[in-house]
Amino acid sequence: MSITLKALQKSPWVFHLNTGACNNCDIEILNCLTPKFDLERFGVKLVGSIRHADCLLVTGPVTRKAAPRLKTLYEQAPRPCLVVACGTCAISGGIFKDGYNICGPVDKIVPVDAYIPGCPPKPEAYILGIVKLLEKLGQ
Amino acid sequence: MLDPITRFRERFWKTMVKFDQRSAKRIYIEFRPIDVPEAVRYLTSTLRARFVIMSGVDIPEGIELLYHLSFDGFGKIVTLRTRVNKDSPQIESIAPIIEAASWIEREIAELLGVEFIGHPHPGRLLLAEDWLEGCYPLRSERHKP
Amino acid sequence: MAKTIIPIGPYHPLQEEAEFFQLHVEGEKVVGIDVSIGYNHRGIEKISESLTFDQVPYLVERVCGICSTSHPLAYVQAVEEIGGIQVPERALYLRTIIAEMERLHSHLLWAGLAGHFLGYNTVWMWAWKYREPVLDVLEAVTGNRQNYAFMKVGGIRRDFEKEDIFRIDQILDELKPKIDLLTGAVMDDPVLHARVKGVGILKPEDAYSFGAVGPTARASGIKIDVRRDEPYAAYDRVEWDVITDPAGDVFARVKVRLLELYESVKIIRQCLRDLPGGEISARVKEIPPGEGIGRVEAPRGECFHYVCSDGTNRPVRHKIRAPSYVNVPTCQVTVPGETISDATIILASVDPCYSCTERMQVVDKEKGTTLSGKDLVRLSQEKTALLIKGGHR
Ligand code: SF4
């Protein structure tokens, strides 16, 4: 295993990107960081710039205006960059699937490494998803 | 003080096309497009109604524009209704009269293709820059022959 | 002095949604601001036309995750107006309770974010911790932490059990001292006073012309509140006050929201006490042709839905106006004239919610100067730190 992946496993820094979500998914991500759930105990840290991030959390069905941004951000991210699609919208488009301004879901635009379903996924689901992803990396 | 609706009625009874009081709280008044700005001006500056929003509806006979205004103290919503024709939908902008209408007029221009004449900052609001010109997502396909 | 343009966003790390503001600055002073939205535009109004009347509530509660009671409630009220449907008493009370619980968690969420922008991360963590029990109860009574699927045309979907009432009561008991603590900390903090008093003033005249609603308008001394002006659900059967503040600055907006927490607690208590028995949903037949308007006071202000029906089982047109749509543009008058480090908190003080605003999507331009949204938050936090060092404590 490359040294970067190994290091990543200990403390993945995440960057959160909303591509047209209804906010719930995003709030639940922030919620994971607050005292009750405390994702930081797994070394997960929310960072403000994609250039510091190991992991991209994408929410929302990817609107037309957001799609080019998602692509650019993915290209700017240092490798290896894991992409996690959070919420039904990001996974399949959900209820917005047939909207005229939607060009998602996320895996149509960038490759996705993990899916966390739910509308919105509960904080417990996020924790499970991220821990599973880390375990997978370890193998 | 006289009820604002009565005052409005007295002032505009000549230009009104139809006055329809559905219930104590909902009043729908129809105007010709040309008379709308004056009515909005009177409602907002003299009667102090709060501009809530506009909606545009694509109906078989044209595009219907609804201006919703609220008299908060009375709990009433006044809706001004007007219709523009579909081939060259045009109406005078009310954004110079009331700032709150600025975004929604841009939105309706984008989504329904109505041209607002005299809008201070026309331009795209919601859709991507490369959106197809002349393609209006909220126009209905139902009425197509 | 030369004018510089600073883009903020669209992807700001802690603001939940994408947004794009362009600040025009001269030195430290902001002289102009451009807002650009549309990143969240999902075309909900169009999707709504392809769903049946009963399906739309699920769609509209996904307009905005935080207001996932207000939008469906406004929608069902509009449809009930078209059909002349009489909603049973018990449903009205339960609607009120859920709507107020939503206000509690939304205001706490906002208080936390505002704290973060000012450099008080403790406030953020606290406020969000106190918010958790409210979400837990909501989950217990509705089945989900958010997106409750509680409202339906003619009534509600799920009845409360006896224990639920007891549990809500208990949570309120626990919450009360915590709100006291939070309010106390904010009201008596000299640094906070120095930081946000007199900043970002929205004059009543401007609030009126932008059509501002909710706490943003009430903090400018405009006494509007749909709950009082056009009482829906059970708001005309309970006692409560409309909180206003004449100052119009950021501090006033903080204060109004915090004091509203108490009013919400008061309303929920009365509803629980007076909760009548009986049916929770009326029988709904076909929806006749016609049009209806539904208004609800969401945590951020008036939420307006216009529904037009032609006698089929789908709405012909469904217009949604979320409160942020009229509140966000007020930054065009509140931000210019202030310093760059104050811009973030002023923008945040209207509690902007872009997914509502565009009911669909937000923007960017990156190149140009190098200050990012993150830098602006940092600037804002540093200013507070400076004040603390400067002997305000
Ligand atoms: S998955 Fe559900 S909660 Fe998440 S953004 Fe989509 S609609 Fe909102």
XYZ file of C-alpha atoms and ligand atoms in Angstrom:
685
model
C 0.000 0.000 0.000
C 1.224 3.422 -0.795
C 2.278 5.541 2.093
C -0.299 8.188 1.279
C -3.147 5.709 1.508
C -1.844 4.421 4.771
C -1.622 7.884 6.220
C -5.040 8.697 4.886
C -6.533 5.845 6.818
C -5.536 7.350 10.112
C -6.924 10.757 9.505
C -8.975 11.477 6.423
C -9.572 15.164 5.927
C -12.847 15.776 4.227
C -14.150 18.542 2.062
C -17.858 18.934 1.741
C -19.541 19.970 -1.462
C -23.193 20.751 -2.006
C -24.313 20.341 -5.590
C -27.925 21.330 -5.135
C -28.922 19.396 -2.045
C -31.791 20.369 0.170
C -29.440 21.065 3.083
C -30.429 18.180 5.233
C -27.597 16.000 4.059
C -25.181 18.858 4.620
C -26.449 19.643 8.046
C -26.195 16.028 9.033
C -22.553 16.056 7.925
C -21.860 19.000 10.188
C -23.915 17.298 12.838
C -21.510 14.370 12.766
C -18.791 16.707 13.978
C -20.702 18.019 16.952
C -20.337 16.548 20.438
C -23.027 13.917 20.220
C -21.548 12.018 17.274
C -18.032 13.361 17.130
C -16.570 12.002 13.939
C -13.266 13.575 14.912
C -12.521 10.578 17.047
C -11.769 8.763 13.792
C -9.461 11.553 12.763
C -11.994 12.963 10.353
C -11.626 16.673 9.983
C -13.601 19.091 7.878
C -11.307 21.352 5.910
C -11.998 24.570 4.081
C -10.017 23.957 0.936
C -10.085 21.109 -1.502
C -6.298 21.236 -1.748
C -5.996 19.958 1.811
C -8.594 17.251 1.455
C -8.291 13.487 1.068
C -11.931 12.835 0.732
C -14.724 14.649 -1.055
C -18.219 14.363 0.417
C -20.723 15.217 -2.277
C -24.389 15.857 -1.566
C -27.188 16.768 -3.913
C -28.361 15.745 -7.364
C -25.766 17.865 -9.263
C -27.453 20.766 -10.954
C -26.295 22.057 -14.301
C -24.552 25.027 -12.774
C -22.824 22.913 -10.153
C -21.607 20.130 -12.452
C -18.604 21.987 -13.916
C -17.653 23.048 -10.391
C -17.748 19.481 -9.162
C -15.441 18.473 -12.002
C -12.965 21.280 -11.355
C -12.874 20.584 -7.662
C -12.261 16.906 -8.270
C -9.398 17.765 -10.600
C -7.894 20.145 -8.083
C -7.915 17.614 -5.285
C -4.600 15.926 -4.433
C -4.498 12.199 -5.254
C -5.575 9.782 -3.970
C -8.936 11.474 -3.603
C -11.852 9.438 -2.341
C -15.313 10.512 -3.353
C -18.303 9.705 -1.176
C -21.811 10.268 -2.502
C -24.018 11.194 0.449
C -27.764 10.849 0.327
C -30.261 9.532 -2.134
C -29.959 12.624 -4.307
C -26.258 12.149 -4.856
C -26.649 8.439 -5.481
C -29.525 8.426 -7.931
C -31.001 11.891 -8.227
C -33.796 10.861 -5.883
C -36.945 12.865 -6.149
C -35.284 15.426 -8.417
C -34.181 12.867 -10.967
C -36.378 14.198 -13.783
C -35.770 17.880 -13.183
C -34.759 19.965 -16.195
C -31.762 21.385 -14.430
C -30.274 18.158 -13.152
C -27.349 16.440 -14.817
C -26.374 14.061 -12.042
C -26.190 11.725 -10.246
C -22.677 12.205 -8.958
C -21.193 9.029 -10.428
C -22.018 10.274 -13.900
C -19.639 13.192 -13.380
C -16.820 11.824 -11.198
C -15.909 8.301 -10.021
C -17.402 7.474 -6.638
C -15.792 5.242 -3.987
C -18.566 4.941 -1.452
C -22.289 5.543 -1.279
C -24.120 6.489 1.895
C -27.867 6.137 1.303
C -30.648 7.820 3.195
C -32.711 10.921 2.875
C -30.949 12.307 4.761
C -28.566 9.598 6.008
C -28.544 9.604 9.778
C -25.299 10.654 11.425
C -24.864 7.036 12.454
C -25.036 6.083 8.795
C -22.332 8.573 7.948
C -20.114 7.205 10.655
C -20.695 3.659 9.480
C -20.049 4.612 5.880
C -16.810 6.369 6.609
C -15.539 3.673 8.927
C -16.325 1.025 6.322
C -14.475 3.003 3.697
C -11.450 3.245 5.947
C -11.554 -0.457 6.698
C -11.730 -1.228 3.023
C -8.646 0.859 2.433
C -6.810 -1.101 5.069
C -7.272 -4.394 3.267
C -59.442 54.655 8.015
C -61.152 53.202 5.000
C -60.428 49.617 4.161
C -57.568 49.620 1.631
C -59.420 47.296 -0.715
C -62.346 49.707 -0.917
C -59.968 52.578 -1.570
C -58.253 50.620 -4.272
C -61.541 49.719 -5.858
C -62.762 53.267 -5.886
C -59.617 54.487 -7.519
C -59.275 51.784 -10.167
C -62.841 50.742 -10.948
C -62.493 52.138 -14.469
C -59.460 50.133 -15.515
C -60.292 46.917 -13.692
C -61.358 44.064 -15.904
C -62.717 41.889 -13.151
C -62.946 42.010 -9.387
C -63.264 38.711 -7.642
C -63.393 38.358 -3.889
C -63.062 34.631 -3.220
C -63.111 34.923 0.535
C -62.487 37.471 3.220
C -58.763 37.018 2.810
C -58.245 36.402 -0.887
C -58.946 38.976 -3.551
C -58.195 38.474 -7.215
C -58.324 41.475 -9.530
C -57.816 41.322 -13.236
C -56.162 44.109 -15.218
C -54.928 44.707 -18.712
C -51.115 44.468 -18.863
C -50.764 48.158 -19.508
C -52.526 49.151 -16.281
C -50.597 46.863 -13.971
C -47.639 49.116 -13.056
C -49.920 51.931 -11.988
C -51.952 49.591 -9.808
C -48.814 48.163 -8.214
C -47.489 51.647 -7.591
C -50.678 52.682 -5.841
C -50.832 49.492 -3.786
C -47.248 49.683 -2.601
C -46.609 53.385 -2.173
C -49.988 54.708 -1.089
C -51.641 51.711 0.516
C -48.376 50.203 1.811
C -49.038 46.664 0.670
C -46.037 44.341 0.863
C -44.974 42.817 -2.416
C -44.833 39.072 -1.896
C -44.048 37.445 -5.214
C -45.176 36.993 -8.784
C -46.134 33.784 -10.472
C -46.316 33.098 -14.147
C -48.647 30.443 -15.499
C -48.624 29.097 -19.006
C -52.271 28.733 -20.027
C -53.649 27.977 -23.488
C -54.624 31.601 -24.119
C -51.275 33.090 -23.238
C -49.107 33.586 -20.230
C -50.819 34.650 -17.091
C -48.893 36.788 -14.648
C -50.032 37.041 -11.070
C -48.767 39.702 -8.714
C -49.319 38.734 -5.107
C -49.363 41.536 -2.585
C -50.148 41.315 1.069
C -51.848 43.635 3.538
C -50.247 42.249 6.646
C -52.284 44.168 9.165
C -55.501 42.841 7.608
C -54.230 39.383 6.740
C -55.378 39.797 3.144
C -53.663 38.772 -0.050
C -54.453 40.760 -3.159
C -53.568 39.118 -6.429
C -53.415 41.178 -9.592
C -53.912 39.065 -12.635
C -53.006 39.918 -16.177
C -52.408 38.058 -19.394
C -49.782 38.603 -22.052
C -49.791 36.903 -25.411
C -47.496 34.000 -25.998
C -45.866 35.022 -29.261
C -44.273 38.149 -27.929
C -44.806 38.223 -24.189
C -43.970 41.696 -22.954
C -44.921 43.772 -19.986
C -43.547 46.827 -18.257
C -41.246 45.987 -15.375
C -42.291 46.908 -11.857
C -38.789 46.491 -10.424
C -38.173 50.267 -10.599
C -41.262 50.732 -8.419
C -40.571 48.038 -5.886
C -37.117 46.520 -5.426
C -38.507 43.200 -4.213
C -39.716 42.403 -7.734
C -36.238 42.494 -9.222
C -35.214 38.863 -8.789
C -38.558 37.340 -9.583
C -38.882 39.261 -12.838
C -35.488 37.960 -13.913
C -36.570 34.488 -12.926
C -39.808 34.665 -14.905
C -37.933 36.058 -17.893
C -35.652 33.052 -17.713
C -38.136 30.324 -17.014
C -41.138 31.530 -19.008
C -39.634 33.897 -21.539
C -41.582 37.003 -20.621
C -39.772 40.230 -21.430
C -39.874 42.876 -18.731
C -39.398 46.251 -20.330
C -37.332 48.672 -18.311
C -35.898 46.186 -15.822
C -32.844 47.796 -14.188
C -30.585 44.707 -14.225
C -31.837 42.139 -16.666
C -29.847 38.958 -17.062
C -29.726 35.379 -16.010
C -30.478 34.529 -12.422
C -30.796 30.804 -11.976
C -29.895 28.848 -15.050
C -26.393 28.140 -16.297
C -24.811 30.605 -18.713
C -24.852 28.095 -21.532
C -28.568 27.383 -21.261
C -30.223 27.209 -24.652
C -31.614 30.550 -25.785
C -35.359 30.372 -26.370
C -35.881 27.249 -24.297
C -38.118 28.020 -21.361
C -38.489 25.188 -18.868
C -41.727 26.348 -17.281
C -43.612 26.648 -20.561
C -46.048 23.845 -20.656
C -45.972 21.150 -23.312
C -49.545 20.226 -22.542
C -51.088 22.808 -24.818
C -48.951 21.985 -27.825
C -51.116 20.782 -30.744
C -8.314 54.260 -3.935
C -8.472 51.444 -6.414
C -11.457 49.165 -6.283
C -10.816 45.495 -5.675
C -13.274 42.713 -6.218
C -13.396 39.865 -3.740
C -15.408 36.809 -4.607
C -16.816 34.776 -1.724
C -17.851 31.256 -2.427
C -19.568 29.568 -4.005
C -18.376 26.708 -1.907
C -17.882 27.953 1.536
C -16.736 25.315 3.990
C -19.278 25.867 6.702
C -22.186 27.464 5.063
C -24.282 24.521 4.105
C -24.958 25.645 0.584
C -23.135 27.018 -2.313
C -23.404 30.722 -2.658
C -21.633 33.404 -4.506
C -21.157 36.926 -3.392
C -18.894 39.419 -4.975
C -17.720 42.155 -2.710
C -16.436 45.350 -4.227
C -14.033 46.865 -1.765
C -11.969 49.980 -1.390
C -9.261 49.238 1.120
C -11.116 47.815 4.104
C -14.535 49.130 3.168
C -17.096 47.273 1.160
C -18.641 49.557 -1.428
C -20.840 47.178 -3.325
C -22.026 43.608 -3.451
C -23.297 41.309 -6.166
C -25.188 38.177 -5.356
C -25.357 35.337 -7.742
C -27.517 32.306 -7.173
C -28.696 29.362 -9.153
C -26.354 26.596 -7.980
C -29.187 24.953 -6.190
C -31.882 25.424 -8.801
C -33.443 22.014 -9.160
C -36.598 23.038 -10.978
C -38.915 21.900 -8.231
C -41.850 23.904 -9.539
C -41.715 21.969 -12.756
C -41.312 18.583 -11.094
C -44.305 19.426 -8.936
C -46.514 19.655 -12.006
C -45.805 16.030 -12.806
C -46.793 14.697 -9.365
C -50.217 14.143 -7.909
C -51.597 16.316 -5.126
C -50.741 13.668 -2.570
C -47.173 13.246 -3.767
C -46.225 16.891 -3.783
C -45.758 17.225 0.011
C -42.832 14.805 -0.223
C -41.288 16.920 -2.911
C -41.752 20.257 -1.207
C -40.358 19.115 2.084
C -37.166 18.569 0.133
C -37.126 22.176 -1.037
C -35.211 22.953 2.079
C -34.168 20.495 4.698
C -34.476 22.872 7.606
C -37.956 24.049 6.722
C -39.273 20.605 6.013
C -42.494 21.320 7.890
C -43.156 24.814 6.635
C -43.161 24.093 2.934
C -45.517 21.097 3.038
C -47.744 22.947 5.473
C -48.017 25.959 3.181
C -48.720 23.661 0.270
C -51.429 21.636 1.973
C -53.067 24.830 3.152
C -53.191 26.082 -0.407
C -54.781 22.835 -1.579
C -57.203 22.825 1.335
C -58.218 26.316 0.292
C -58.992 25.119 -3.232
C -61.012 22.173 -2.004
C -62.633 23.952 0.940
C -61.435 21.167 3.208
C -62.043 21.437 6.923
C -59.111 20.083 8.923
C -59.895 18.386 12.252
C -58.951 20.260 15.413
C -56.484 17.713 16.648
C -54.534 17.866 13.410
C -54.336 21.646 13.665
C -52.796 21.423 17.120
C -50.318 18.754 16.124
C -49.303 20.788 13.090
C -48.591 23.717 15.362
C -46.465 21.614 17.666
C -44.322 20.224 14.878
C -43.945 23.646 13.252
C -42.722 25.150 16.512
C -40.333 22.278 17.158
C -38.883 23.018 13.779
C -38.420 26.641 14.733
C -36.596 25.572 17.886
C -34.098 23.424 16.057
C -33.653 25.862 13.204
C -32.944 28.848 15.453
C -30.503 26.809 17.525
C -28.752 25.703 14.371
C -28.448 29.283 13.238
C -27.197 30.476 16.624
C -24.438 27.905 16.392
C -23.362 28.939 12.914
C -23.403 32.612 13.834
C -21.216 31.781 16.812
C -18.799 30.015 14.559
C -18.568 32.939 12.164
C -17.704 35.184 15.065
C -15.036 32.839 16.309
C -16.983 31.302 19.149
C -16.732 27.669 18.286
C -17.922 26.723 21.737
C -21.249 28.354 21.005
C -21.465 26.330 17.835
C -20.864 23.043 19.606
C -23.206 23.908 22.453
C -26.069 25.097 20.355
C -25.892 22.038 18.166
C -25.699 19.787 21.159
C -28.872 21.303 22.607
C -30.513 20.892 19.264
C -30.025 17.134 19.289
C -32.741 16.302 21.842
C -35.233 18.260 19.742
C -34.321 16.168 16.719
C -34.572 13.004 18.785
C -38.126 13.830 19.759
C -39.005 14.683 16.209
C -37.651 11.333 15.184
C -39.673 9.605 17.857
C -42.959 11.243 16.908
C -42.650 11.526 13.140
C -40.236 8.776 12.202
C -37.374 10.835 10.837
C -34.909 13.384 12.105
C -35.666 15.639 9.193
C -38.026 15.435 6.236
C -40.806 14.286 8.502
C -43.520 13.463 5.983
C -46.002 14.639 8.552
C -48.377 16.873 6.615
C -50.962 15.710 4.179
C -53.888 17.324 2.455
C -56.714 17.288 4.959
C -54.707 16.634 8.084
C -51.620 14.831 9.246
C -50.204 11.393 8.749
C -49.337 10.181 12.188
C -50.974 10.620 15.521
C -49.166 11.340 18.766
C -49.156 8.733 21.485
C -49.540 9.517 25.153
C -45.834 9.010 25.772
C -44.944 11.419 23.009
C -46.671 14.233 24.794
C -44.871 13.371 27.959
C -41.562 13.140 26.172
C -41.925 16.513 24.468
C -42.793 18.068 27.788
C -39.701 16.592 29.317
C -37.444 17.822 26.511
C -38.830 21.309 26.879
C -38.069 21.230 30.584
C -34.510 20.293 29.834
C -34.159 22.786 27.024
C -35.342 25.797 28.949
C -32.271 26.277 31.193
C -30.047 25.770 28.186
C -31.776 28.501 26.243
C -31.395 30.686 29.325
C -27.708 29.944 29.323
C -27.307 30.694 25.652
C -29.346 33.880 25.804
C -27.519 34.992 28.919
C -24.153 34.388 27.304
C -25.124 36.409 24.252
C -26.906 39.294 25.952
C -24.220 39.963 28.537
C -21.125 39.444 26.487
C -19.340 42.784 26.071
C -17.222 41.499 23.214
C -20.262 40.422 21.293
C -21.887 43.773 21.867
C -18.821 45.544 20.571
C -18.663 43.200 17.627
C -22.199 43.184 16.269
C -24.067 46.163 17.680
C -24.678 48.807 15.068
C -23.342 46.544 12.338
C -25.254 45.839 9.156
C -28.251 48.015 9.854
C -31.352 47.356 7.814
C -33.646 50.380 7.911
C -37.380 49.682 8.067
C -37.841 51.515 4.781
C -35.362 49.207 3.027
C -36.794 46.149 4.678
C -40.129 47.176 3.266
C -38.957 47.795 -0.267
C -37.069 44.506 -0.412
C -40.128 42.832 1.044
C -38.113 41.326 3.896
C -39.948 38.870 6.126
C -39.511 36.921 9.314
C -36.869 37.686 11.937
C -35.005 39.873 9.440
C -37.971 42.235 9.167
C -38.948 41.931 12.809
C -35.444 42.960 13.883
C -36.015 46.165 11.916
C -39.097 46.922 13.916
C -41.624 45.712 11.365
C -44.277 43.751 13.142
C -45.184 41.088 10.632
C -45.743 37.473 11.383
C -48.063 35.243 9.422
C -48.891 33.359 12.589
C -50.585 36.511 13.859
C -51.650 38.228 10.619
C -53.369 35.251 9.097
C -53.515 32.600 11.780
C -53.309 29.086 10.466
C -53.181 25.761 12.341
C -53.863 26.503 15.999
C -52.050 29.806 16.365
C -55.206 31.749 17.059
C -55.990 29.510 20.004
C -52.788 30.071 21.942
C -51.219 33.059 23.650
C -47.881 34.348 22.438
C -46.077 37.513 21.425
C -44.528 38.714 18.215
C -40.945 39.625 19.077
C -39.632 42.778 17.453
C -36.643 45.021 17.917
C -36.292 48.473 16.415
C -32.487 48.481 16.052
C -32.175 46.629 12.745
C -28.558 45.559 13.318
C -27.026 42.102 13.540
C -27.431 42.083 17.293
C -31.151 42.722 16.967
C -31.477 39.777 14.618
C -29.669 37.553 17.095
C -31.859 38.800 19.907
C -35.127 38.341 18.050
C -34.272 34.755 17.216
C -33.197 33.881 20.724
C -36.309 35.401 22.261
C -38.453 33.571 19.745
C -37.178 30.342 21.214
C -39.065 31.188 24.400
C -42.235 31.945 22.471
C -41.980 28.597 20.709
C -41.634 26.790 24.000
C -44.663 28.691 25.253
C -46.733 27.757 22.205
C -45.825 24.081 22.336
C -46.660 23.929 26.047
C -50.117 25.384 25.503
C -50.803 23.102 22.578
C -49.827 20.049 24.572
C -52.077 21.170 27.397
C -55.106 21.868 25.223
C -54.629 19.078 22.706
C -58.128 17.888 21.761
C -58.943 14.310 20.828
C -60.583 13.013 17.697
C -59.711 12.485 14.084
C -56.384 13.520 12.636
C -57.368 13.713 9.037
C -60.378 14.733 6.990
C -61.689 12.749 4.058
C -60.529 14.311 0.868
C -62.341 13.772 -2.385
C -61.319 15.267 -5.663
C -59.636 18.622 -5.759
C -61.885 20.925 -7.814
C -60.511 23.420 -10.339
C -59.409 26.645 -8.740
C -56.505 28.349 -7.130
C -55.316 28.661 -3.582
C -52.678 30.397 -1.560
C -50.992 28.983 1.513
C -48.823 30.991 3.854
C -46.754 29.762 6.754
C -44.327 31.508 9.039
C -41.222 29.387 8.576
C -38.281 29.932 10.930
C -36.832 32.372 8.395
C -40.041 34.163 7.533
C -43.108 33.903 5.400
C -43.255 30.943 3.111
C -45.704 31.424 0.263
C -47.253 28.761 -1.961
C -49.634 29.363 -4.820
C -51.318 26.306 -6.284
C -53.536 26.242 -9.340
C -55.667 23.213 -10.127
C -57.649 22.368 -13.237
C -59.701 19.533 -11.809
C -57.219 16.755 -12.636
C -55.177 15.046 -9.958
C -52.101 17.192 -10.519
C -51.419 20.852 -9.901
C -51.239 22.932 -13.090
C -48.949 25.427 -11.514
C -47.251 25.499 -8.169
C -45.322 28.609 -7.230
C -43.054 28.491 -4.216
C -41.634 31.596 -2.600
C -39.260 30.830 0.219
C -38.405 33.496 2.780
C -34.731 33.748 1.832
C -35.701 34.797 -1.662
C -36.609 38.210 -0.340
C -34.267 38.273 2.660
C -30.990 37.620 0.861
C -31.189 40.658 -1.449
C -31.261 42.928 1.609
C -27.496 42.418 1.826
C -27.262 44.920 -1.012
C -28.025 47.631 1.520
C -26.684 46.118 4.725
C -23.185 45.149 3.611
C -21.904 48.202 1.711
C -20.284 50.667 4.073
C -19.100 47.989 6.471
C -15.630 46.476 6.708
C -14.685 43.227 5.016
C -14.388 41.369 8.289
C -18.001 42.157 9.120
C -19.370 40.996 5.788
C -19.640 37.336 6.747
C -21.660 37.832 9.878
C -23.986 40.283 8.176
C -24.630 37.834 5.379
C -25.126 35.062 7.885
C -27.438 37.139 10.048
C -30.333 36.893 7.633
C -30.007 33.128 7.956
C -29.761 32.663 4.232
C -30.964 29.461 2.808
C -30.169 29.197 -0.842
C -31.710 25.888 -1.602
C -34.985 27.545 -0.785
C -34.209 30.652 -2.689
C -33.539 28.826 -5.848
C -35.686 25.931 -4.909
C -33.177 24.210 -6.990
C -29.201 25.472 -6.918
C -25.553 28.606 -6.202
C -22.186 30.318 -8.301
C -18.379 31.266 -8.756
C -15.641 33.143 -10.443
C -12.535 32.217 -8.475
C -9.916 34.157 -10.402
C -9.057 37.693 -9.519
C -8.043 38.366 -5.974
C -7.127 35.761 -3.485
C -9.330 36.199 -0.437
C -11.604 33.231 -0.098
C -14.659 32.718 2.030
C -12.435 30.920 4.475
C -10.195 33.959 4.765
C -13.209 36.095 5.434
C -14.371 33.882 8.248
C -10.847 33.978 9.607
C -10.824 37.763 9.402
C -14.118 37.857 11.222
C -12.854 35.548 13.936
C -9.630 37.493 14.313
C -11.534 40.678 14.819
C -13.376 39.130 17.729
C -10.125 37.820 19.162
C -8.651 41.294 18.930
C -11.592 42.720 20.800
C -11.128 40.169 23.536
C -7.454 41.029 23.852
C -8.237 44.696 23.664
C -9.546 44.614 27.207
C -13.251 44.238 26.729
C -13.040 41.464 29.238
S -30.948 12.938 -0.156
Fe -32.764 13.793 0.804
S -31.966 14.969 2.510
Fe -30.270 14.600 1.126
S -30.170 16.371 -0.196
Fe -31.440 14.838 -1.218
S -33.516 15.340 -0.634
Fe -32.172 16.374 0.787
